[in-house]
Amino acid sequence: MLEYDMHLDVSTSPATIEWGSPDDCGGMPQSEPLVEKPKKHPLPPSPDNQPFLGDVSLSSEPFTIPPLVDSQLSAFPWLENEPDTSPSPGMETVIRQRFSDSGDFLTNLPSNPSEHGQTFNDGHEKIFITEFLSASLSLFPSDTEPSAIHHFKTYMTSTLSVKNAQWNIFSHFLASSKANTYSPIRSSIIAWAAAHHGLEGQNASDEYLGHYAQASTEMDALTAFLVGKNDWRQEQMGVVLATAYFLSHCDLVTGNMSGLVSRLDSIRELIRGRWDLLSSGLTGVSARLLLWLAYLDLRRSVFLPKGGQGDTIIGIIGNQESLPRLYLRSRLYLKEAFGVSYPSLELRDDMIQDPVNLKFAEGMYTLGRILQHARDGHENAPELRDDLENLHSETIELERECDLALQGFHSGGSISITRTSYHWLNLKATTQCGLILLSRMRNPSCRTDDEAQSAAYKILKITIQLRKANKLHNPHSVFSVLPIFLAGIETFDEVHQDWIMRFLEDSRGWGLHVQRAAQVLQRAVERQKQTGCRLGFKEIADLASEQLVL
């Protein structure tokens, strides 16, 4: 087992810990052995029997997740002071309320996406949507686009991808949509950037709503149009997938889970039964976007009601062609996007990622199958026990491959964080999610077991390693809240639980869905402490009043 330099010094009082510093999790030289003092709550077993935390003093007061602050609420008007206690209205309701005095806008705002069918002209290269969009532009604050675009260019493109800002897909879409002011892709980018800017307390307002409404309406119209067609143009599907991707991340930022769920449902319905049609014209860029949306849909599907949502985007794709094969179709997506200007060195670095990205696709498909069993509630059926054991074996093998690959990045007692090792660590965290979920399915009545505690321990170590390398200030394209959330649910050590909840609270810049996850985690930990048993998937979902997306 690899050794990580992950000694966490949290002896400082909670009020004075600086969580934003790259060195906030380190501080103890590797050469100094850690000597653990007896604790009331022992640390989870370490696979290498090495101590993890040093001399730790807990606050006398338990850590609690504070409610959303006023600056956040003012940016997202559908949120209440306690976001987990009341469901969010749909986005259409919000738009209608926000623009209730703008008659032209509301008169032309359709209530059903199918009403858009007649607005398309197959004889033209461009797609024209309802006329209300141009009339509604006067509703947008004149300074919204410049400030949002500036934030996207200077901050988001450099923090939301492991790729250099000049050559990542975010920069490509921003540049390629510049010539078309009415592009739904551009509107979705502006909405996401403005919402993200507001979440950080920078110019917090509801100014992104108009752009969100424009992009959502055009995407719904085009999706409804494609559902009824037997032939698609590549650019049509590309517009739908790109707009859906950016709007979905806007939903995560703003906590609009009803909008996110509805959008992912529409993508799932679009590809269901139409894979041959879709696959024949799928570009590399569209294939990569579909892969990312499938990963996001899997995160949405973790805590669904038992028996609900029988399939996912990953499940639909997996029944037609393997996820690794879909990845291979997208492996040159940046070369395709940037054309001849794309540097050969960038392309070479992309190709180096093939082994880990192929394995990540395999790991996500395996995780999806585990979650399907959990949702169906058949984990104790005799005919499915062999399948669960096979999934367990596949997960263990994936973890072994991660450890072998990471040996090449092991230096001085720690893992050197590069683009490649970052992805391997993400995959290893994903395998530990699978082990925790399988353990909770096989042993629902007990509080925990050794394998699940070991998995939670490894997730925590990986998270600290990435945080120490300043890789978690904002999530990159594949990192999600799921691993650290499951580690917090599973671990019985209060030091670890406290650190994880603080980490989630400090990661509110990812989106309001993270703060909601922290609140649900705190409630789940308290409930398990009271009962001495694990909470089931549905019980955890019931702790939130709406969809929990991790």
Short mmCIF file of C-alpha atoms in Angstrom, two decimals, residues 1 14 80-81 92 104 127 157 170-171 177 188 199 202 238 270 283 334 358 360 365 386 422 436 470 478 499 506 535:
data_model
loop_
_atom_site.label_atom_id
_atom_site.label_comp_id
_atom_site.label_asym_id
_atom_site.label_seq_id
_atom_site.Cartn_x
_atom_site.Cartn_y
_atom_site.Cartn_z
CA MET A 1 0.00 0.00 0.00
CA PRO A 14 -11.76 25.62 14.89
CA GLU A 80 -35.35 29.97 1.85
CA ASN A 81 -33.23 30.47 4.97
CA GLU A 92 -40.30 28.43 -14.95
CA ASP A 104 -44.24 40.57 -23.73
CA ILE A 127 -32.34 27.25 -35.83
CA THR A 157 -11.60 28.57 -17.18
CA PHE A 170 -14.66 26.00 -21.61
CA SER A 171 -12.51 28.52 -23.46
CA SER A 177 -20.16 31.29 -29.41
CA SER A 188 -25.84 29.13 -20.61
CA LEU A 199 -22.28 32.84 -5.07
CA GLN A 202 -19.14 39.29 -5.95
CA GLY A 238 -24.04 19.42 -30.01
CA LEU A 270 -33.72 11.96 -25.88
CA THR A 283 -18.79 14.16 -32.82
CA LEU A 334 -9.96 19.06 -28.05
CA LEU A 358 -10.64 4.47 -19.86
CA PHE A 360 -12.47 5.85 -14.95
CA TYR A 365 -20.14 2.05 -15.07
CA ASP A 386 -23.35 -13.55 -7.20
CA TYR A 422 -5.14 13.55 -10.14
CA ILE A 436 -18.83 1.53 0.99
CA ASN A 470 -4.58 23.13 -3.91
CA VAL A 478 -14.81 14.70 -12.65
CA TRP A 499 -13.12 17.59 9.43
CA ASP A 506 -15.53 25.48 3.17
CA LEU A 535 -29.23 4.68 7.58
#
